[in-house]
Every structure is written in C-alpha cells, then in structure tokens.
Coordinates of C-alpha atoms and ligand atoms in Angstrom, one line a residue:
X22 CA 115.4 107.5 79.0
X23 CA 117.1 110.7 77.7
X24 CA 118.1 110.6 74.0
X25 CA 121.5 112.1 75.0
X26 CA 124.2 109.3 75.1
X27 CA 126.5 111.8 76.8
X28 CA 126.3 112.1 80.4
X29 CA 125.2 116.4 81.1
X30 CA 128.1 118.1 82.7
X31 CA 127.3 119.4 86.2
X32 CA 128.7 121.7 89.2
X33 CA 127.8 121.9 92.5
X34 CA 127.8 125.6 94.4
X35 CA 128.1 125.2 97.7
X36 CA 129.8 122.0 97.5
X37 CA 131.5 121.8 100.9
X38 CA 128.3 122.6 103.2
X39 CA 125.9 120.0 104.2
X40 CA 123.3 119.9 100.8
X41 CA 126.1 120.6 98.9
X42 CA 127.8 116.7 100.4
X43 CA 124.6 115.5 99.6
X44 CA 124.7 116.4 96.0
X45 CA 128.1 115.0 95.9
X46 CA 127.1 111.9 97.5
X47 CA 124.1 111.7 95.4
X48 CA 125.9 112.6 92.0
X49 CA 129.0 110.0 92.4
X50 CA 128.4 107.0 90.2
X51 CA 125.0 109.1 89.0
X52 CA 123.6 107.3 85.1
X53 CA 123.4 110.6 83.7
X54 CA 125.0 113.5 85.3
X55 CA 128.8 114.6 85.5
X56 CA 130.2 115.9 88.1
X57 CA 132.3 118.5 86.7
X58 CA 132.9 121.1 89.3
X59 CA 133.0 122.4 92.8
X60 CA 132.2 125.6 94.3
X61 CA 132.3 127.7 97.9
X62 CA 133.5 130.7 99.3
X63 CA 137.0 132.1 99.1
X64 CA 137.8 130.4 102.6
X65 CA 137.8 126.6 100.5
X66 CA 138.6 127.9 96.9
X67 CA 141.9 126.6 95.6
X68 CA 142.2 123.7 98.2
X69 CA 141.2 120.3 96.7
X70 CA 137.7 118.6 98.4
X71 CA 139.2 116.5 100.6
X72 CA 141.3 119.6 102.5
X73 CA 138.1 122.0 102.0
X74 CA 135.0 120.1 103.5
X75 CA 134.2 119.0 107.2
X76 CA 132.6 115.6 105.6
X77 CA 130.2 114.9 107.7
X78 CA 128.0 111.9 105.3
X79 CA 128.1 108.3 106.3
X80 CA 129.5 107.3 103.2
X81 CA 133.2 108.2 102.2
X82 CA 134.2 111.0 99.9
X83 CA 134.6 109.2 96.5
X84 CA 138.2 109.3 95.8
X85 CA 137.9 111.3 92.3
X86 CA 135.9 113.8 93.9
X87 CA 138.2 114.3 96.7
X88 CA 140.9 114.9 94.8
X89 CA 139.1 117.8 92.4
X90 CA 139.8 121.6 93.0
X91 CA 136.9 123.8 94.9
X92 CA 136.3 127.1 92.8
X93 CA 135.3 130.2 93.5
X94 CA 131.9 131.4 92.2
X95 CA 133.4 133.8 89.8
X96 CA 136.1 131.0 88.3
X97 CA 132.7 129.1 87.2
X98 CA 130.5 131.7 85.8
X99 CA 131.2 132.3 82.4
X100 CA 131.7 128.0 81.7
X101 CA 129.1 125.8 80.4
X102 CA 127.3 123.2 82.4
X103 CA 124.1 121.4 81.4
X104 CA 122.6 121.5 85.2
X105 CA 124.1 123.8 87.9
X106 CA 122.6 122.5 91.7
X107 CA 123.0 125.5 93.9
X108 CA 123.3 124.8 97.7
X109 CA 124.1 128.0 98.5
X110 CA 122.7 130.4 101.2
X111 CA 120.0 132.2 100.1
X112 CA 121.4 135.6 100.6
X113 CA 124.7 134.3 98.1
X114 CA 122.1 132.1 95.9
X115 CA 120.3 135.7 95.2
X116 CA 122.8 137.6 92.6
X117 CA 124.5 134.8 91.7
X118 CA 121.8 132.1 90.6
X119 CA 120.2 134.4 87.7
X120 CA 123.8 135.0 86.7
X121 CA 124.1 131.3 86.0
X122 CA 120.5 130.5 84.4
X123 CA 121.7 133.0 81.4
X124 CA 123.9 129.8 80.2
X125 CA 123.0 126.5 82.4
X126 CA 119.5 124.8 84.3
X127 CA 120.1 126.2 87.7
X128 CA 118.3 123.4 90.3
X129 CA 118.4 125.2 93.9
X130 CA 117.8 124.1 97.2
X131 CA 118.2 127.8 98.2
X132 CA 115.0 130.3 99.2
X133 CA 116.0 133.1 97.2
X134 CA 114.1 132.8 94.4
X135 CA 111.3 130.7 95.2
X136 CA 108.1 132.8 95.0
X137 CA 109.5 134.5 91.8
X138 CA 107.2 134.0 88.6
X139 CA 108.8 132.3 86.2
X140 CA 110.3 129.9 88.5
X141 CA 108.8 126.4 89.1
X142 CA 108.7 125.5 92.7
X143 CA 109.0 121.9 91.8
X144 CA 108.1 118.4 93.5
X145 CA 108.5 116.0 90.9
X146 CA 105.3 114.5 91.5
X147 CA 103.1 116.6 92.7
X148 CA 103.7 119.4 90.0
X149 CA 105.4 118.5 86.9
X150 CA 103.8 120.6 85.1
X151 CA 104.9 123.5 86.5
X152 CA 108.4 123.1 84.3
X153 CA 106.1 124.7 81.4
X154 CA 107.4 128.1 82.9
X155 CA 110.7 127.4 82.4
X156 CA 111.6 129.7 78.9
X157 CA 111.9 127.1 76.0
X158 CA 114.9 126.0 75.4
X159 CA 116.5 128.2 72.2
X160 CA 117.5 126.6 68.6
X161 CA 120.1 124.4 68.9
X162 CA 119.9 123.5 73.0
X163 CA 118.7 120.6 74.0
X164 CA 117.7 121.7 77.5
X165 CA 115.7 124.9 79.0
X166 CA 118.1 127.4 80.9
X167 CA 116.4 128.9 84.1
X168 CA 115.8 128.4 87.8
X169 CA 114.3 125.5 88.8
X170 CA 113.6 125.7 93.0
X171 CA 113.3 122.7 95.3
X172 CA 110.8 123.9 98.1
X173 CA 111.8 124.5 101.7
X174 CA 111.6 120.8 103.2
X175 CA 108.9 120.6 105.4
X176 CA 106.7 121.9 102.6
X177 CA 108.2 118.8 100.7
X178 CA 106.8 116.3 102.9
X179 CA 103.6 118.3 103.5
X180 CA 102.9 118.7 99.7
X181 CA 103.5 115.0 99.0
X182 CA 101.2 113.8 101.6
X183 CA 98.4 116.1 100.2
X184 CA 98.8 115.8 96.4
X185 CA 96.8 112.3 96.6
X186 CA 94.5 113.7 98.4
X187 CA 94.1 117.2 96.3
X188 CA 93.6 115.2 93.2
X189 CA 90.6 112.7 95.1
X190 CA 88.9 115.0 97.3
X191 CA 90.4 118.4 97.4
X192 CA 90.3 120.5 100.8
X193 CA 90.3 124.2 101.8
X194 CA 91.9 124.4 104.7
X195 CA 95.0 122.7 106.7
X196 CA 96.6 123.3 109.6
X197 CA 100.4 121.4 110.3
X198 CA 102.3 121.5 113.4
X199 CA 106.2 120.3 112.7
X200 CA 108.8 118.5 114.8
X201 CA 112.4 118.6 112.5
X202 CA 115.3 117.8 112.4
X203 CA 118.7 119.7 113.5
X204 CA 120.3 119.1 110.2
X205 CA 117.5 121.4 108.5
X206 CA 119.6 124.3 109.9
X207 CA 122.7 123.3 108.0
X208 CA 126.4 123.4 109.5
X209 CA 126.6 124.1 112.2
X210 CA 123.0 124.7 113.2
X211 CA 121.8 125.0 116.6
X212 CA 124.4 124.1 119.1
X213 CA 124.0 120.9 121.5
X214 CA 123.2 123.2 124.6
X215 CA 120.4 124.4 122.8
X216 CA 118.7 121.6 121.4
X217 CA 119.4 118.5 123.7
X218 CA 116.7 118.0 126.0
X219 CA 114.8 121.0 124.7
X220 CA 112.1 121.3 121.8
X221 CA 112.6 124.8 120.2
X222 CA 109.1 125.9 119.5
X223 CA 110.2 128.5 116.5
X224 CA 112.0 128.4 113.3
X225 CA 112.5 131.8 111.9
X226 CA 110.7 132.1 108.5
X227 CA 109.8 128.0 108.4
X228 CA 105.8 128.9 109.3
X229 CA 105.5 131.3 106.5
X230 CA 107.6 129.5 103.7
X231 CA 105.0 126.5 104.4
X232 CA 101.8 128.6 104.3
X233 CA 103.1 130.7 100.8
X234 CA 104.9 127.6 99.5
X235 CA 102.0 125.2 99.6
X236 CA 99.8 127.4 97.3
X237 CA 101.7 128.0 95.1
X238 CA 103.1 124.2 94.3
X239 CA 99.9 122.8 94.3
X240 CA 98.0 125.7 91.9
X241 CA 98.0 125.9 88.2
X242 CA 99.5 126.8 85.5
X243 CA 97.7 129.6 83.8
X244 CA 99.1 131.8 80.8
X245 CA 103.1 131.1 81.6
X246 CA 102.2 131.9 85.3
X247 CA 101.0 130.3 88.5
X248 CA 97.7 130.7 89.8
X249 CA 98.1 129.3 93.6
X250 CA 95.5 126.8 95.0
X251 CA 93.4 128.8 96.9
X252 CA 93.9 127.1 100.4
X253 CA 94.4 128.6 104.1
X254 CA 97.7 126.6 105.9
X255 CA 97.9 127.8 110.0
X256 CA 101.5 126.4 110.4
X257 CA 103.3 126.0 113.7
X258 CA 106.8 124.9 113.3
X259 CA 109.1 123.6 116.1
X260 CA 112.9 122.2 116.1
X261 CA 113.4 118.9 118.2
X262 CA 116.7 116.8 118.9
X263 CA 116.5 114.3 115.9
X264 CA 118.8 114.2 113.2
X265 CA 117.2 113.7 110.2
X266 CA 113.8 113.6 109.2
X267 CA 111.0 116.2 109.7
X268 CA 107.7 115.0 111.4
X269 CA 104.1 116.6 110.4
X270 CA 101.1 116.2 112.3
X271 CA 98.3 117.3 110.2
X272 CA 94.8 118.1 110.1
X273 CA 92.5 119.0 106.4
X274 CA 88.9 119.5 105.5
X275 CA 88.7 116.8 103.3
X276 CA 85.6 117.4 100.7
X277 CA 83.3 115.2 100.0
X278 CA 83.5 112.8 103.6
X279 CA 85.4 110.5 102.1
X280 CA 85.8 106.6 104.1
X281 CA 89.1 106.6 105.7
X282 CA 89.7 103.5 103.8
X283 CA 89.6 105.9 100.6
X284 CA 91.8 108.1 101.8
X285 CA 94.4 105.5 102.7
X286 CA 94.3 103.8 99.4
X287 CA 94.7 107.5 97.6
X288 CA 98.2 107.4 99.5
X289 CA 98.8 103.6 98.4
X290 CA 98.1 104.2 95.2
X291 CA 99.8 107.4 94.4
X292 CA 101.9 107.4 91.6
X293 CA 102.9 110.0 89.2
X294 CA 105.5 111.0 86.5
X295 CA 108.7 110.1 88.1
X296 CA 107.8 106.8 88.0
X297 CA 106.0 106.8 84.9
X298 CA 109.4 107.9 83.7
X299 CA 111.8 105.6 85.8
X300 CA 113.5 108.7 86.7
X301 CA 116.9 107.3 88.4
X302 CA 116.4 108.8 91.2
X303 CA 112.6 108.4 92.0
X304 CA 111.1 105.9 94.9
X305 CA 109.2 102.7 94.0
X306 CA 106.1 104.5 95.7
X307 CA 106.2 108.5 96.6
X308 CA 103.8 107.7 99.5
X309 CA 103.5 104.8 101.9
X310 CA 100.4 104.0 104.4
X311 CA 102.5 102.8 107.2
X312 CA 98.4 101.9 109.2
X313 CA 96.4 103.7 112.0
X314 CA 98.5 101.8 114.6
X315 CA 102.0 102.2 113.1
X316 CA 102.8 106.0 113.1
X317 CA 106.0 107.0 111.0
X318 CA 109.2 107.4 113.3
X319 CA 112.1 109.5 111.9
X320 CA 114.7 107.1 113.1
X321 CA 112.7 103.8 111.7
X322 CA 111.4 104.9 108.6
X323 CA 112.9 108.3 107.6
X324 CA 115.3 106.1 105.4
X325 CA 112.2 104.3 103.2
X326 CA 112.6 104.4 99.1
X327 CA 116.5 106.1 99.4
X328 CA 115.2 108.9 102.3
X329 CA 112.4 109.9 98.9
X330 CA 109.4 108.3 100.2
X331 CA 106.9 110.0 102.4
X332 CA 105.8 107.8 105.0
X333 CA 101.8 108.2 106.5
X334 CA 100.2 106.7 109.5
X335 CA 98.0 107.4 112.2
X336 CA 94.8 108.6 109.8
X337 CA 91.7 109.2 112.2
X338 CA 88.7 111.7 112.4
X339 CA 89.7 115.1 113.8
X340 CA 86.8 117.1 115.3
X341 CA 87.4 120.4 113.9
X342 CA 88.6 119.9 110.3
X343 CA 87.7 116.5 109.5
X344 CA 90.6 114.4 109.2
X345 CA 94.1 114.3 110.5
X346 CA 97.3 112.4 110.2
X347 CA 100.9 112.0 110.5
X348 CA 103.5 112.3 107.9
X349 CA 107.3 112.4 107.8
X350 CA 109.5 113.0 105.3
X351 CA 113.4 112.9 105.2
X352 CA 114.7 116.8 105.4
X353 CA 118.0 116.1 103.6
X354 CA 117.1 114.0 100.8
X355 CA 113.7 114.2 99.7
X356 CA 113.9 117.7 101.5
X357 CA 117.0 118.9 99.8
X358 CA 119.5 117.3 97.5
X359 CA 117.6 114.1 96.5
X360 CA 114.4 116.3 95.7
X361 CA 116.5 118.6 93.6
X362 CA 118.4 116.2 91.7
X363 CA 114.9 114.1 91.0
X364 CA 113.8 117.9 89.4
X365 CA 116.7 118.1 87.3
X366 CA 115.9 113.9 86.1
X367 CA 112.5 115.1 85.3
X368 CA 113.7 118.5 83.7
X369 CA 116.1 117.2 81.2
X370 CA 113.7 114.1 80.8
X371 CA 111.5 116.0 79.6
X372 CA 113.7 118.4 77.5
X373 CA 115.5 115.7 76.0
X374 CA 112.3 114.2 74.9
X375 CA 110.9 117.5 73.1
X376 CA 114.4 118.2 71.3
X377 CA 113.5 114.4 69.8
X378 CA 109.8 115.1 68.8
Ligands
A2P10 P1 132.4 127.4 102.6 O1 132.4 126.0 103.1 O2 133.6 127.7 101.8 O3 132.0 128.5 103.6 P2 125.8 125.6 104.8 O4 124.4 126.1 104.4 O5 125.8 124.2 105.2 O6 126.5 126.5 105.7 O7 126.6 125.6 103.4 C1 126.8 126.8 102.7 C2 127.7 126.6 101.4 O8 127.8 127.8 100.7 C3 129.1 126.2 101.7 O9 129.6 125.4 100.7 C4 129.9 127.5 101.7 O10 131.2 127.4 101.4 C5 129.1 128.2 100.6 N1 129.2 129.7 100.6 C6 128.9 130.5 101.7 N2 129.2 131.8 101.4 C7 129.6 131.8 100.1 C8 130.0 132.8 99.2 N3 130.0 134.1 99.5 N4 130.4 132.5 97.9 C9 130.4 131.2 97.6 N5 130.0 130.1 98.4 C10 129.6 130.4 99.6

C-alpha cells in the first residue's frame, strides 16, 4: 500500500496503562509500523516492560517487547519517530504532545487537544478528509508532522453509526443516552463497590465531549479549518458493570422520511476509504445491521470485525424525532487504540501516496 519498503519507526507514550497495552498488543507483528519505544512516568522508567506494567490483555506480552526499556518522556523527545501514539492523560498529553509533533505524526487517544484547529478529530471513515489540516509535510519528508486526535469513544461509535446516515438523509437533531463500559475509565477506574450492582448515571465531561465532538467530526473542511455540522446532540451518559463495549441508544430527525428498509441498507452498505485502501487494520464492513429483533449485546458482538465494527439493531419509529436505534461500539479498540492506529494507516497511506505523485 505505502511506497515505503521500510517499516515507520514508532513509540508508544503511555505504554504501561490500559490504551497504551492496547497499542502494544495491536503494534506487535503490525505490516508497517515499528515498535521502537516505550514511555511512562518516572515510577516505570528504567525498568524493562515486563517489571513496569500490570498486563492486564488477554493475550501475552510479546517476548521482544517485554524485554525493551520504558523511557521517560524527556529520554524520547528530541529522537525521531515516523508516528508517535500518545496514551497519555490528558493533563500530561497537553505540554508534551505539541512538543513531539515539531519532529514526528503525533496519533492520540488523549482529550487535550481535540477541539484545537488545526487538529483533525479523525474516524477513518467518516472524515478522511479532515487530514487536509494537518501542515504538509516539508521537502524531503515523506509524512506530515502534527496532531492527529482519536475522538473520545462513545463519540466513536455514535459518529460511525450516523455517517451513513448523514451522507443519505442528513438530520438536525439527535439525542443519545449511553450505557459503557468500566474499562473507559482506564486503570484503575471505578472500584467494584461502586459499579457492581449499580448503574452510575454520570460521567464527568463524557456528555459534553459527545455533543462538541460530533459537530465537529462530521462538518467540513473549509479554508484549512473546520466548519462543524450544524446539529443539536442532548447526551445523557451513564457507566454500567460491563467490561468492554459502550452501548448507544439513539434517536435522529432523519430528513426526508426515509423507509426503514433505506435506512438499514445505508448501514449495510457503508463503506468508505479504509477499505477502499485495505488499510491493515480496517474491518471488512465499518457498520453491521444486526435486524429489528436482534439488538447489539456488548458481550456477544462487541468483538465483530477485530472490536472495529459498529454493530446496529433495533431500528423502529420514535414519536418525537422520527427514528431511533441501538448501536454499540467496542470502547477499547475501535474507541481507543485500534481507532488510532487505523488513523495513523490512513495518515501515512495517504502521505506516502502524495510523496509518489
Ligand atoms: P505509569 O504506569 O508509569 O504511571 P491510564 O490512563 O491507564 O492510567 O494510563 C496512563 C499512562 O500514562 C501510563 O502509562 C502512565 O505511566 C503514563 N503517565 C502518567 N503520568 C505520566 C507522566 N507525568 N509522564 C509520563 N507518563 C505518564
């Protein structure tokens, strides 16, 4: 795909919490990225992986991986590295990911720098265009340097289930009411007294990272800036006692009163440049109509196309807005580290390509 024959060299901040394991998990045995090296705090620099991290992924730490050094932030900073994926907190991410975009692509799962202008708030599919803000990349490189930002994870799922529907029908107004997953509040999250037989009914910031997030992700590109859709989201977000996977239960205004039966195939036949692209880590199908009787489950189906696929179900009239539906997309891959690294495939994809026209 990429006119490189090298592999691009990578590093992971924020290796040893739980995105950063996911980017390791994801990046071991990856076609085209290295993984180079690891960062954290002070508490894990100068151990190797193995000693540093509370592993906490099915799969086993890959042995070559295990045995590398963790850094500190500051060791890294002045090296090279094609793509740097940040899993930092966002209050770390702040200072430190602008430091890195000077010399490297800087993919982050972290908040900080989200709503800032020149920085794409990607989802592979439903905005690749959005990368045109990135600043081109200067003589002699072969890929941009900049921020690239995954979205906060519910706004994943959310987005991906609309996109079809923005680009058939278009809508005004949404309203979503979440059920998600512990891990989405990283290590170690809420405790089990909390959560177990209990449904938190607030996430602090989540409501108001979906209703700014969704506008701007799926508005357009106008002179090197985003102009957000214009669209009203009324977002009430709640934590329940599921691991992985974030549930949405929404209702839109759908223009147009389209047939449910158009609406459903819009989701089956969704397709878009990932795929176009055979992006490594892209799913067969970005959506899936699971049928009106067969709503998505986060312990059944959370897992579809590698944890990247949204699945839908449950599509039926809603008196106030129209339409409404069920959608649930997997919070720590499609929501986090598998979203991000599918950015950084379609970044360099893309970059690659121009340095060969
Ligand atoms: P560490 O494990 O050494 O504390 P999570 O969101 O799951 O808590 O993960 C946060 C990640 O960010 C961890 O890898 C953590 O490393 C790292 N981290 C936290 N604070 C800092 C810091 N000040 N500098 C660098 N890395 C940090």
């Amino acid at each position: 795909m990429t006119t490189r024959s090298e592999p691009f060299r990578v590093a992971v901040l924020g290796a040893t919490g739980a995105v950063g394991q996911r980017f390791v998990t994801l990046l071991t045995g990856h076609p085209w990225f290295e993984l180079t090296a690891l960062a954290a705090s002070e508490r894990s620099a100068g151990r190797t992986y193995r000693d540093a991290v509370s592993w906490i992924q099915t799969r086993p730490i890959d042995e070559t991986v295990a045995a590398m050094s963790v850094h500190t932030i500051d060791e890294l900073m002045d090296h090279d590295f094609d793509v740097v994926f940040s899993a930092l907190d966002a209050s770390v991410a702040r200072d430190i990911e602008p430091e890195f975009a000077r010399r490297s692509l800087v993919v982050t799962n972290a908040s900080a720098h989200r709503m800032d202008e020149g920085v794409p708030l990607l989802v592979p599919e439903v905005n690749p265009d959005h990368l045109a803000l990135l600043p081109a990349a200067e003589d002699g490189a072969d890929l941009p340097r900049g921020i690239v930002a995954n979205p906060n994870c519910s706004t994943i799922g959310l987005v991906l289930a609309l996109k079809p529907l923005a680009s058939a029908f278009g809508f005004d107004r949404i309203f979503v009411s979440t059920l998600q997953a512990v891990s989405g509040a990283g290590l170690p999250g809420v405790s089990s007294y909390q959560i177990l037989d209990n449904v938190i009914p607030w996430i602090p910031g989540e409501e108001e990272k979906l209703e700014i997030e969704t506008g701007k992700i799926l508005g357009r590109v106008r002179a090197g800036t985003i102009e957000p859709a214009e669209v009203a989201v009324s977002a009430q977000c709640n934590r329940v006692p599921v691991v992985d996977g974030h549930t949405l239960c929404v209702s839109v205004d759908l223009k147009g009163d389209p047939r449910l039966e158009d609406v459903r195939e819009a989701w089956r036949s969704f397709r878009a440049a990932p795929q176009e692209l055979g992006l490594p880590s892209a799913p067969a199908q970005p959506t899936v109509y699971l049928g009106d009787d067969a709503p998505p489950q986060a312990r059944v189906h959370r897992d579809l196309g590698r944890g990247m696929t949204t699945s839908i179900g449950r599509l039926r009239e809603c008196p106030i807005l129209g339409y409404r539906f069920v959608a649930l997309s997997h919070n720590t891959l499609r929501g986090a580290a598998g979203g991000a690294l599918l950015a950084a495939e379609l970044a360099v994809s893309r970059c690659a390509r121009r340095g060969g026209e």
